[in-house]
Amino acid sequence: MSDVGSAIEFDHVPCPFCGLLCDDLKVVRTRVTLKVARNGCSKAIAGFERVLPTASPQIGGRNVRLNEAVAEAASMIRKSSSPLYGGLATDVGGMRSVMSLADHSRGVVDHAFSESVGFNMKVLQSAGWIMSTLTETRNRADVVVIVGSDVHTLHPRFFERIVCAETSMFDKANKPRTVVFVGEGLDQSAATGPRVGDVITLPCALDRVDEVVSALLARMRGNPVAGDSVAGVPLLAIEDVGKKLNDADYSVLVWAPAGLQTHDSDLTIHAVSDVVRLLNKTTRAAGLSLGGDEGATTSTSVCGWQSGFPTRVSYATGAPDYDPLANAIPNRLASNEADLLVWIASYSPDLVPPDTGLPTIVLGPPGMNLPGSPAVFIPVGTPGIDHSGQLIRCDSVVSLPLRNLGRSNNPSVASVLSAIEAAL
Amino acid sequence: MLIKLTGGKVYDPANGIDGELRDIYVQDGVIVATPPDARIDEEYALQGRIVMAGAIDPHTHIGGGKMTIGRLMLPEDHRGDPVCRGDLTRAGCGHAVPSTLTAGYRYAEMGYTAGFEPAMLPANARQAHMEMADTPMIDKGAFAMLGSDDFFLRQLAANDDIEAIKDYVAWTLHATQAIAIKVVNPGGISAFKFNQRQLDLDEQHAHYGVTPRQVLLTLSRAVKELGVTHPLHVHGCNLGVPGNVETTEHTIAGMEGLPVHLTHIQFHSYGTEGDRKFSSGAAKVAELVNSHKNVSIDVGQVLFGQTCTASGDSMRQYGNTGSASPNKWVVMDIECDAGCGVVPMRYRDKSFVNALQWAIGLELFLLIEDPWRIFLTTDHPNGAPFTYYPHLIRLLMDKGFRNDMMQKINPDAASSSVLASLDREYTLYDIAIMTRAGPARSLGLKDRGHLGVGATADITVYEDLADREAMFATPVFVFKNGELIVKSGKIVKVVQGATHVARPDYDKGIEKSLRSYFERFHTVGFDNFSLSDEEIITHGYGSLVIQPTAARV
């Protein structure tokens, strides 16, 4: 950190705005304005440079002091028989407070992205998998397969930092990597430069990627596939990818769960994992799941170690009860099995609560694009900008310390929820 | 605040006290000498009861990514053991991979006041400490894993000076807030990434050309010369492979007298005799441990039922996936740093292999003579969940009970084991060594694991029951830092334990090489890799205890 006139420079800043948690940003703060001076992608710039309006805690749209909003929220939670805790876009400290409050108030815990995280959880709980991480992939992968999700749009620096990285440990002759895209219309513009060799596309519709992956698996197992094309992709092209995978020393099959457009995307991920398992009988290969935006990986992990289960846990009985269908907030709302929604967001102002007639308490960033006035609104800081914190990366292995860049004094989710719990 | 524990029968091996009737005084969390004419604020009459220091588990997988993989993977295991919120305690779940909260409560309810996570990947250290921070009641600490990380392997392959390697090892202890160094399948986790499927002691790593023997000797020497109290904690080559007793023999002989702790040695004590080509190597291993004073071990006892194996040994865990029960498993290659494998396992008493594993563990306990060099573990949850410890203690203390249990196991396994001929019964003094004084001494916890003046008042009081399983399952009182936290096996106060670390000196010059290495190859910057003290002392509910290290050689 250095002071240049009235501007303060921060180096090695971790970015909380997508699951990659790039930590090489340079950010300059001038009073309450942030500017990403180095290594900012479109998401980082939008996140760090968003102009923060002033915001006050509110009860029914009326400005109140924080302690009044906290007392009102506590009163509503106390009266609720089973509050729904949704959104959950926060950091480790915030998620710990969510878990404590949900346990205390016999509530339900469900992250905004639990549906797509759930695709991965179904595979983990039914078969497991062989996985890699970002650094391992960056240094080792000789074939990278992007499966059915628009990775470059969802994670704008994935190619730059992982696939196209200038230096890696094990490529003796700096052998260019083969990149395979399964699905048409995926942004391939970043798969370029000296580190990228062949770029192969299996151009099927994105909702038919599962058919192509299944055909690939079948042919690699030596099983017949009817016809000479699958979902519009010539079988020979699919078989050629199978051969490249078999010949690779370390192939990595990458997906972003929220980006998959197949029906029953868990089965697509299952098939991808089967391809990886098969490859490992003779060579090395691994899967790599991206995603993890809005603190989704953090939410899953903290819920996992504190309750024993992924999100979509209910404490209604006093003990954690995991049911990914019954405890999905959309299902609870649709079946009128709820009397209060507590919505927690601290990154994007667009992560708004679902449209519901239920009384709603919102902890959100100032300027949140709410359709109306919730019963209680408490503006909170963004971890890594307004207060320090910790976040877990998309690979569920690495976590980063987040810095307080001093933009505002908005309180953390953890401090607000702790105050609410203390007032219960 | 002065507390008097009056008239208990005290077992305090660190101070040579073997079942003497003694009074113990505690002032402000610390054991003090008999104060003259002091006013006693609280007195506990302990006549007829057994008093020991709080128990210490020196090898238990309680925190880190692979445990949370195990948790998320096995909802069916948790559903059998839901834990409701109590007046003082949070909800959670138990059994094979319990929630962090429940793990802390259950350890305390069993009289344990400290547990050490033995396989913390440096790349995952931050999360491991987060999980340990969410494990209440007990003190914690972690062993940082080295030996398959590319920075070290590059150093070794380049014949770097031992002083530079020592600097790197010391930096790792600081950066990851660890108390000791562990090596898992030395070089083998990395070799698996290069598609090697086994790596014996003298086999060369395909890329680096180094051998596990070189890794072991280098790291063991580095740890010793840095003055770290706990010797290199070794999960050896060929875990679980029939015939690996030879590897273990060569490993012990090959250490050239350097201090070494061989962990979960039961999984490394297998021969190939008999029709099934699977036999006990316990006698051989026990003989080697008895004759090599530089070696300590923990057992990793197998006990029957559902559990989940979780290890940094991705190579061997991948090799074990055929035994997964239920049939699902995870293997990971991690960050040019390490790996992991999580494989659920159901040990069955009617299975020849599982029953013999059970017998081999007990043979090791009974044949290794010096209780100061053998620690009681199940390698939680690899051999069994830690909640089975009272059962294991009864197996060791009660030959009649042991023989009864032997009647239930696979008869071929029973008849191929020498267990029935072993009459040894552990005494309470032996148990106190193995579960308190020994681990504390080995880990360098100078004020834990004993009841002498100046010790932290972590104290467990038991009823002297003939049924040792019942006795050790439900202590009468447990004190942590002098506060009563458990009464009649139930929590009466929730506390937050400390994190124990070791911080040997090092030359900061190594950070220049590390910074460059991180910049060239890693996806986390050097500046964001290390865990700050503030991250451990989150919101004031964590604290650090820096244990002493000897001068660097």
Short mmCIF file of C-alpha atoms in Angstrom, two decimals, chain A:
data_model
loop_
_atom_site.label_atom_id
_atom_site.label_comp_id
_atom_site.label_asym_id
_atom_site.label_seq_id
_atom_site.Cartn_x
_atom_site.Cartn_y
_atom_site.Cartn_z
CA MET A 1 0.00 0.00 0.00
CA SER A 2 1.36 3.40 -0.80
CA ASP A 3 0.05 6.95 -0.56
CA VAL A 4 0.28 8.96 -3.78
CA GLY A 5 -1.15 12.35 -3.01
CA SER A 6 -4.68 11.64 -1.86
CA ALA A 7 -4.75 8.30 -3.72
CA ILE A 8 -3.82 5.07 -1.96
CA GLU A 9 -2.47 2.15 -3.99
CA PHE A 10 -3.06 -1.45 -3.01
CA ASP A 11 -1.02 -4.26 -4.59
CA HIS A 12 -1.69 -8.01 -4.72
CA VAL A 13 -5.39 -7.41 -4.10
CA PRO A 14 -7.61 -10.52 -4.21
CA CYS A 15 -10.76 -10.04 -6.25
CA PRO A 16 -13.96 -11.44 -4.74
CA PHE A 17 -16.13 -11.04 -7.82
CA CYS A 18 -15.74 -14.53 -9.30
CA GLY A 19 -14.72 -17.96 -8.06
CA LEU A 20 -11.16 -17.73 -9.46
CA LEU A 21 -10.18 -15.22 -6.75
CA CYS A 22 -7.34 -13.70 -8.83
CA ASP A 23 -5.05 -11.99 -6.33
CA ASP A 24 -2.73 -9.95 -8.53
CA LEU A 25 -4.84 -6.84 -8.92
CA LYS A 26 -3.63 -3.34 -8.29
CA VAL A 27 -6.36 -1.09 -6.98
CA VAL A 28 -6.16 2.62 -6.32
CA ARG A 29 -8.51 4.34 -3.92
CA THR A 30 -9.16 8.05 -4.06
CA ARG A 31 -11.41 8.87 -1.11
CA VAL A 32 -14.40 6.56 -1.72
CA THR A 33 -13.67 5.75 -5.34
CA LEU A 34 -11.75 2.66 -6.44
CA LYS A 35 -9.95 2.18 -9.73
CA VAL A 36 -8.50 -1.14 -10.87
CA ALA A 37 -5.09 -0.12 -12.16
CA ARG A 38 -3.79 -3.55 -13.13
CA ASN A 39 -5.11 -7.00 -13.99
CA GLY A 40 -8.76 -6.10 -13.84
CA CYS A 41 -11.17 -8.15 -15.93
CA SER A 42 -14.64 -6.89 -16.79
CA LYS A 43 -16.08 -8.41 -13.62
CA ALA A 44 -13.41 -6.95 -11.37
CA ILE A 45 -13.79 -3.48 -12.89
CA ALA A 46 -17.57 -3.59 -12.54
CA GLY A 47 -17.25 -4.78 -8.96
CA PHE A 48 -14.48 -2.58 -7.63
CA GLU A 49 -15.37 0.57 -9.57
CA ARG A 50 -19.12 0.58 -8.95
CA VAL A 51 -20.09 3.95 -7.54
CA LEU A 52 -21.45 3.29 -4.09
CA PRO A 53 -24.48 5.34 -3.17
CA THR A 54 -24.99 6.23 0.45
CA ALA A 55 -27.54 3.99 2.05
CA SER A 56 -29.23 3.87 5.39
CA PRO A 57 -30.75 0.95 7.24
CA GLN A 58 -34.49 0.98 6.66
CA ILE A 59 -37.63 -0.41 8.19
CA GLY A 60 -40.46 -0.47 5.65
CA GLY A 61 -38.60 2.00 3.46
CA ARG A 62 -38.07 4.49 6.30
CA ASN A 63 -34.51 5.39 7.29
CA VAL A 64 -33.61 4.19 10.79
CA ARG A 65 -30.49 3.69 12.86
CA LEU A 66 -28.63 0.40 12.54
CA ASN A 67 -29.55 -0.75 16.04
CA GLU A 68 -33.24 -0.20 15.29
CA ALA A 69 -33.01 -2.25 12.10
CA VAL A 70 -31.17 -4.99 13.96
CA ALA A 71 -33.80 -5.03 16.71
CA GLU A 72 -36.62 -5.20 14.17
CA ALA A 73 -34.89 -8.03 12.28
CA ALA A 74 -34.36 -9.93 15.52
CA SER A 75 -37.99 -9.46 16.45
CA MET A 76 -39.16 -10.83 13.09
CA ILE A 77 -36.80 -13.82 13.29
CA ARG A 78 -37.90 -14.54 16.84
CA LYS A 79 -41.53 -14.71 15.73
CA SER A 80 -40.80 -16.87 12.68
CA SER A 81 -41.28 -20.63 12.97
CA SER A 82 -38.63 -21.40 10.36
CA PRO A 83 -36.93 -18.50 8.63
CA LEU A 84 -35.36 -19.01 5.22
CA TYR A 85 -31.77 -17.78 4.92
CA GLY A 86 -31.10 -17.24 1.23
CA GLY A 87 -28.65 -15.50 -1.08
CA LEU A 88 -25.72 -16.16 1.27
CA ALA A 89 -23.33 -14.20 -0.93
CA THR A 90 -20.84 -13.47 1.80
CA ASP A 91 -17.41 -14.51 3.10
CA VAL A 92 -16.31 -17.17 5.60
CA GLY A 93 -17.06 -14.99 8.63
CA GLY A 94 -20.46 -14.06 7.24
CA MET A 95 -21.30 -17.67 6.50
CA ARG A 96 -20.27 -18.71 10.01
CA SER A 97 -22.74 -16.15 11.35
CA VAL A 98 -25.46 -17.39 8.99
CA MET A 99 -24.94 -20.95 10.29
CA SER A 100 -25.04 -19.86 13.89
CA LEU A 101 -28.20 -17.81 13.41
CA ALA A 102 -29.94 -20.52 11.37
CA ASP A 103 -29.07 -23.09 14.02
CA HIS A 104 -30.40 -20.75 16.72
CA SER A 105 -33.61 -19.86 14.88
CA ARG A 106 -34.31 -23.33 13.40
CA GLY A 107 -33.98 -21.91 9.92
CA VAL A 108 -33.20 -23.13 6.41
CA VAL A 109 -29.86 -22.41 4.70
CA ASP A 110 -29.82 -22.16 0.89
CA HIS A 111 -27.32 -20.25 -1.29
CA ALA A 112 -28.61 -18.44 -4.38
CA PHE A 113 -26.54 -20.82 -6.53
CA SER A 114 -27.28 -24.05 -4.66
CA GLU A 115 -29.05 -25.40 -7.72
CA SER A 116 -25.91 -25.41 -9.88
CA VAL A 117 -23.63 -26.33 -6.96
CA GLY A 118 -26.07 -29.19 -6.45
CA PHE A 119 -25.19 -30.65 -9.87
CA ASN A 120 -21.68 -31.20 -8.55
CA MET A 121 -22.92 -32.42 -5.15
CA LYS A 122 -25.08 -35.10 -6.77
CA VAL A 123 -22.03 -36.47 -8.59
CA LEU A 124 -19.87 -36.26 -5.47
CA GLN A 125 -22.51 -38.09 -3.41
CA SER A 126 -23.25 -40.78 -5.98
CA ALA A 127 -19.87 -41.61 -7.53
CA GLY A 128 -17.17 -39.14 -6.52
CA TRP A 129 -14.55 -37.95 -8.98
CA ILE A 130 -10.91 -37.21 -9.76
CA MET A 131 -10.20 -33.48 -9.66
CA SER A 132 -7.46 -30.97 -10.20
CA THR A 133 -6.91 -27.40 -9.02
CA LEU A 134 -5.96 -24.16 -10.76
CA THR A 135 -2.18 -24.28 -10.15
CA GLU A 136 -1.94 -27.96 -10.98
CA THR A 137 -3.84 -27.39 -14.24
CA ARG A 138 -1.80 -24.33 -15.12
CA ASN A 139 1.49 -26.23 -14.85
CA ARG A 140 0.55 -29.68 -16.02
CA ALA A 141 -2.34 -29.81 -18.48
CA ASP A 142 -1.45 -30.75 -22.06
CA VAL A 143 -5.07 -31.05 -23.18
CA VAL A 144 -7.80 -28.79 -21.81
CA VAL A 145 -11.42 -29.62 -22.61
CA ILE A 146 -14.03 -26.93 -22.00
CA VAL A 147 -17.31 -28.75 -21.53
CA GLY A 148 -20.54 -27.01 -22.50
CA SER A 149 -20.12 -23.82 -20.53
CA ASP A 150 -18.92 -20.39 -21.59
CA VAL A 151 -15.88 -20.29 -19.37
CA HIS A 152 -14.37 -17.15 -20.87
CA THR A 153 -17.52 -15.12 -20.25
CA LEU A 154 -18.05 -16.49 -16.75
CA HIS A 155 -14.39 -16.31 -15.68
CA PRO A 156 -12.70 -13.76 -17.95
CA ARG A 157 -9.13 -14.49 -16.78
CA PHE A 158 -9.24 -18.31 -16.75
CA PHE A 159 -7.55 -18.63 -20.13
CA GLU A 160 -5.04 -15.85 -19.49
CA ARG A 161 -3.94 -17.19 -16.10
CA ILE A 162 -4.35 -20.96 -16.46
CA VAL A 163 -4.44 -22.09 -20.08
CA CYS A 164 -2.23 -19.43 -21.68
CA ALA A 165 0.11 -18.80 -18.73
CA GLU A 166 3.55 -17.77 -20.00
CA THR A 167 5.51 -20.09 -17.71
CA SER A 168 4.74 -23.52 -16.41
CA MET A 169 6.86 -26.08 -14.65
CA PHE A 170 6.74 -29.23 -16.70
CA ASP A 171 6.58 -28.36 -20.38
CA LYS A 172 10.17 -29.07 -21.28
CA ALA A 173 9.83 -27.85 -24.85
CA ASN A 174 6.99 -25.48 -23.98
CA LYS A 175 4.70 -27.82 -25.85
CA PRO A 176 1.55 -25.96 -26.89
CA ARG A 177 -1.64 -27.17 -25.31
CA THR A 178 -4.57 -28.59 -27.18
CA VAL A 179 -7.85 -26.89 -26.30
CA VAL A 180 -11.15 -28.60 -27.04
CA PHE A 181 -14.50 -26.84 -26.86
CA VAL A 182 -17.54 -29.08 -26.53
CA GLY A 183 -20.53 -27.00 -27.64
CA GLU A 184 -21.10 -24.27 -30.18
CA GLY A 185 -21.12 -20.55 -29.55
CA LEU A 186 -18.68 -20.68 -26.63
CA ASP A 187 -16.35 -17.68 -26.60
CA GLN A 188 -13.05 -19.06 -27.94
CA SER A 189 -11.32 -15.72 -28.35
CA ALA A 190 -8.98 -16.24 -25.39
CA ALA A 191 -7.71 -19.62 -26.57
CA THR A 192 -4.83 -18.09 -28.43
CA GLY A 193 -1.16 -17.22 -28.10
CA PRO A 194 2.09 -19.19 -27.98
CA ARG A 195 0.88 -21.65 -25.32
CA VAL A 196 -2.16 -22.78 -27.28
CA GLY A 197 -1.76 -25.32 -30.06
CA ASP A 198 -4.71 -26.99 -31.75
CA VAL A 199 -8.12 -25.58 -30.94
CA ILE A 200 -10.80 -28.15 -31.65
CA THR A 201 -14.55 -27.59 -31.52
CA LEU A 202 -17.24 -30.22 -31.26
CA PRO A 203 -20.02 -27.88 -32.35
CA CYS A 204 -23.22 -29.22 -30.84
CA ALA A 205 -26.09 -27.22 -29.39
CA LEU A 206 -25.35 -26.43 -25.73
CA ASP A 207 -28.40 -28.38 -24.56
CA ARG A 208 -27.03 -31.47 -26.34
CA VAL A 209 -23.51 -31.45 -24.90
CA ASP A 210 -24.45 -34.45 -22.75
CA GLU A 211 -25.08 -36.50 -25.89
CA VAL A 212 -21.61 -35.75 -27.23
CA VAL A 213 -19.93 -36.49 -23.89
CA SER A 214 -21.86 -39.76 -23.62
CA ALA A 215 -20.82 -40.74 -27.14
CA LEU A 216 -17.20 -39.90 -26.29
CA LEU A 217 -17.42 -42.10 -23.20
CA ALA A 218 -19.05 -44.93 -25.13
CA ARG A 219 -16.43 -44.91 -27.88
CA MET A 220 -13.57 -44.69 -25.37
CA ARG A 221 -15.03 -47.75 -23.67
CA GLY A 222 -15.16 -49.47 -27.04
CA ASN A 223 -18.95 -49.49 -27.18
CA PRO A 224 -20.78 -48.83 -30.46
CA VAL A 225 -22.64 -45.59 -31.12
CA ALA A 226 -25.45 -45.61 -33.70
CA GLY A 227 -25.12 -43.39 -36.76
CA ASP A 228 -22.17 -41.39 -37.95
CA SER A 229 -22.93 -38.23 -36.03
CA VAL A 230 -24.18 -37.27 -32.58
CA ALA A 231 -26.04 -34.00 -31.98
CA GLY A 232 -24.71 -32.85 -35.32
CA VAL A 233 -21.07 -33.65 -34.54
CA PRO A 234 -19.37 -36.27 -36.73
CA LEU A 235 -18.55 -39.37 -34.70
CA LEU A 236 -15.07 -39.36 -36.19
CA ALA A 237 -14.41 -35.95 -34.62
CA ILE A 238 -15.59 -37.24 -31.24
CA GLU A 239 -13.38 -40.31 -31.58
CA ASP A 240 -10.44 -38.10 -32.47
CA VAL A 241 -10.88 -36.17 -29.21
CA GLY A 242 -10.97 -39.52 -27.39
CA LYS A 243 -7.66 -40.44 -28.99
CA LYS A 244 -6.12 -37.09 -28.01
CA LEU A 245 -7.24 -37.65 -24.42
CA ASN A 246 -5.80 -41.15 -24.36
CA ASP A 247 -2.51 -39.85 -25.74
CA ALA A 248 -2.31 -36.94 -23.30
CA ASP A 249 -0.14 -37.06 -20.19
CA TYR A 250 -2.51 -34.93 -18.15
CA SER A 251 -5.79 -33.81 -19.61
CA VAL A 252 -8.16 -31.59 -17.65
CA LEU A 253 -11.90 -31.47 -18.35
CA VAL A 254 -13.32 -28.14 -17.24
CA TRP A 255 -16.89 -27.07 -16.58
CA ALA A 256 -18.71 -24.26 -14.85
CA PRO A 257 -21.85 -25.79 -13.32
CA ALA A 258 -23.96 -22.66 -13.70
CA GLY A 259 -22.99 -22.42 -17.37
CA LEU A 260 -24.18 -25.88 -18.37
CA GLN A 261 -27.35 -25.81 -20.41
CA THR A 262 -28.10 -29.50 -20.56
CA HIS A 263 -31.14 -30.98 -18.86
CA ASP A 264 -30.14 -32.76 -15.66
CA SER A 265 -26.67 -31.25 -15.77
CA ASP A 266 -25.54 -33.51 -12.93
CA LEU A 267 -25.68 -36.39 -15.42
CA THR A 268 -23.47 -34.41 -17.81
CA ILE A 269 -20.91 -33.88 -15.03
CA HIS A 270 -21.26 -37.56 -14.11
CA ALA A 271 -20.40 -38.54 -17.68
CA VAL A 272 -17.43 -36.15 -17.73
CA SER A 273 -16.22 -37.71 -14.48
CA ASP A 274 -16.62 -41.16 -16.00
CA VAL A 275 -14.39 -40.10 -18.91
CA VAL A 276 -11.80 -38.92 -16.37
CA ARG A 277 -12.02 -42.16 -14.36
CA LEU A 278 -11.59 -44.22 -17.51
CA LEU A 279 -8.54 -42.21 -18.63
CA ASN A 280 -6.88 -42.72 -15.25
CA LYS A 281 -6.73 -46.46 -15.81
CA THR A 282 -3.84 -45.80 -18.20
CA THR A 283 -2.79 -42.16 -18.02
CA ARG A 284 -3.52 -39.14 -15.85
CA ALA A 285 -6.51 -36.86 -16.20
CA ALA A 286 -8.69 -34.79 -13.91
CA GLY A 287 -11.80 -32.68 -13.77
CA LEU A 288 -11.88 -29.02 -12.81
CA SER A 289 -15.09 -27.33 -11.77
CA LEU A 290 -15.19 -23.56 -11.96
CA GLY A 291 -18.04 -21.39 -10.67
CA GLY A 292 -18.02 -20.33 -7.04
CA ASP A 293 -19.15 -16.76 -7.71
CA GLU A 294 -21.04 -14.82 -5.02
CA GLY A 295 -19.30 -16.84 -2.31
CA ALA A 296 -20.94 -20.08 -3.46
CA THR A 297 -17.95 -22.34 -2.75
CA THR A 298 -17.44 -20.65 0.62
CA SER A 299 -21.09 -21.17 1.48
CA THR A 300 -20.97 -24.86 0.54
CA SER A 301 -17.74 -25.50 2.43
CA VAL A 302 -18.64 -23.66 5.66
CA CYS A 303 -22.08 -25.27 5.69
CA GLY A 304 -20.31 -28.58 5.00
CA TRP A 305 -17.90 -28.44 7.90
CA GLN A 306 -20.33 -26.92 10.40
CA SER A 307 -23.43 -29.02 9.61
CA GLY A 308 -21.93 -32.02 7.78
CA PHE A 309 -23.96 -31.30 4.65
CA PRO A 310 -23.97 -29.00 1.61
CA THR A 311 -26.38 -26.05 1.60
CA ARG A 312 -30.12 -26.73 1.59
CA VAL A 313 -30.02 -27.72 5.22
CA SER A 314 -32.89 -27.13 7.63
CA TYR A 315 -32.49 -26.84 11.39
CA ALA A 316 -36.26 -27.10 11.98
CA THR A 317 -35.92 -30.26 14.07
CA GLY A 318 -32.97 -28.93 16.05
CA ALA A 319 -30.46 -31.04 14.11
CA PRO A 320 -29.31 -30.31 10.55
CA ASP A 321 -31.50 -32.02 7.98
CA TYR A 322 -30.20 -32.04 4.39
CA ASP A 323 -32.81 -32.22 1.67
CA PRO A 324 -31.87 -30.52 -1.59
CA LEU A 325 -35.47 -30.51 -2.81
CA ALA A 326 -37.52 -29.72 0.30
CA ASN A 327 -35.02 -27.12 1.52
CA ALA A 328 -34.69 -25.26 -1.79
CA ILE A 329 -36.01 -21.76 -1.13
CA PRO A 330 -37.84 -21.61 -4.49
CA ASN A 331 -39.70 -24.80 -3.52
CA ARG A 332 -40.47 -23.52 -0.03
CA LEU A 333 -41.87 -20.32 -1.48
CA ALA A 334 -43.89 -22.13 -4.13
CA SER A 335 -45.47 -24.41 -1.55
CA ASN A 336 -46.07 -21.65 1.00
CA GLU A 337 -43.93 -23.44 3.57
CA ALA A 338 -42.29 -20.37 5.01
CA ASP A 339 -43.11 -17.25 6.98
CA LEU A 340 -39.93 -15.18 6.63
CA LEU A 341 -37.12 -14.70 4.13
CA VAL A 342 -33.72 -13.37 5.21
CA TRP A 343 -31.70 -12.51 2.08
CA ILE A 344 -27.98 -11.93 2.28
CA ALA A 345 -25.86 -10.41 -0.49
CA SER A 346 -22.65 -8.45 -0.32
CA TYR A 347 -21.08 -8.50 -3.78
CA SER A 348 -23.33 -7.81 -6.75
CA PRO A 349 -26.25 -5.36 -6.35
CA ASP A 350 -28.14 -7.59 -8.79
CA LEU A 351 -28.32 -10.65 -6.54
CA VAL A 352 -31.81 -9.77 -5.37
CA PRO A 353 -34.28 -11.89 -3.42
CA PRO A 354 -36.97 -13.81 -5.29
CA ASP A 355 -40.27 -12.12 -5.81
CA THR A 356 -42.36 -13.16 -2.83
CA GLY A 357 -45.16 -11.82 -0.71
CA LEU A 358 -43.33 -13.00 2.42
CA PRO A 359 -41.94 -10.50 4.88
CA THR A 360 -38.30 -10.09 3.89
CA ILE A 361 -35.17 -8.90 5.66
CA VAL A 362 -32.40 -7.94 3.25
CA LEU A 363 -28.72 -7.48 4.02
CA GLY A 364 -27.32 -6.11 0.80
CA PRO A 365 -24.80 -3.78 -0.76
CA PRO A 366 -25.87 -0.14 -1.02
CA GLY A 367 -27.61 0.51 -4.31
CA MET A 368 -29.04 -2.98 -4.47
CA ASN A 369 -31.59 -3.19 -7.25
CA LEU A 370 -34.53 -4.16 -5.07
CA PRO A 371 -37.96 -4.13 -6.68
CA GLY A 372 -39.63 -2.62 -3.60
CA SER A 373 -38.99 -1.92 0.05
CA PRO A 374 -38.35 -4.99 2.16
CA ALA A 375 -39.56 -5.09 5.75
CA VAL A 376 -35.99 -4.45 6.86
CA PHE A 377 -33.00 -3.41 4.75
CA ILE A 378 -29.50 -3.23 6.19
CA PRO A 379 -26.69 -2.06 3.90
CA VAL A 380 -23.55 -4.15 4.33
CA GLY A 381 -19.98 -3.90 3.16
CA THR A 382 -18.36 -5.97 0.43
CA PRO A 383 -15.69 -8.36 1.76
CA GLY A 384 -12.33 -7.44 0.29
CA ILE A 385 -13.32 -3.79 -0.22
CA ASP A 386 -15.07 -2.47 2.86
CA HIS A 387 -13.72 -4.97 5.36
CA SER A 388 -11.27 -7.85 5.54
CA GLY A 389 -12.33 -11.48 5.29
CA GLN A 390 -11.63 -14.85 3.72
CA LEU A 391 -13.08 -16.59 0.66
CA ILE A 392 -12.72 -20.13 -0.69
CA ARG A 393 -11.82 -20.53 -4.36
CA CYS A 394 -13.78 -22.53 -6.95
CA ASP A 395 -11.54 -25.61 -6.56
CA SER A 396 -12.55 -25.89 -2.86
CA VAL A 397 -8.88 -26.12 -1.87
CA VAL A 398 -7.35 -22.67 -1.87
CA SER A 399 -8.71 -19.76 0.11
CA LEU A 400 -7.59 -16.14 0.05
CA PRO A 401 -7.39 -13.43 2.64
CA LEU A 402 -9.49 -10.43 1.60
CA ARG A 403 -8.31 -6.89 2.36
CA ASN A 404 -10.06 -3.87 3.74
CA LEU A 405 -9.50 -1.19 1.09
CA GLY A 406 -11.25 1.39 3.23
CA ARG A 407 -13.98 2.38 0.79
CA SER A 408 -16.82 2.62 3.30
CA ASN A 409 -17.72 1.90 6.89
CA ASN A 410 -20.61 -0.35 5.99
CA PRO A 411 -20.66 -3.24 8.46
CA SER A 412 -19.85 -6.83 7.56
CA VAL A 413 -22.58 -9.46 7.24
CA ALA A 414 -20.91 -11.26 10.16
CA SER A 415 -21.20 -8.26 12.47
CA VAL A 416 -24.82 -7.55 11.54
CA LEU A 417 -25.95 -11.16 11.92
CA SER A 418 -24.05 -11.55 15.19
CA ALA A 419 -25.85 -8.48 16.51
CA ILE A 420 -29.19 -9.89 15.37
CA GLU A 421 -28.47 -13.24 17.01
CA ALA A 422 -27.42 -11.53 20.23
CA ALA A 423 -30.75 -9.70 20.21
CA LEU A 424 -32.88 -12.84 19.70
#
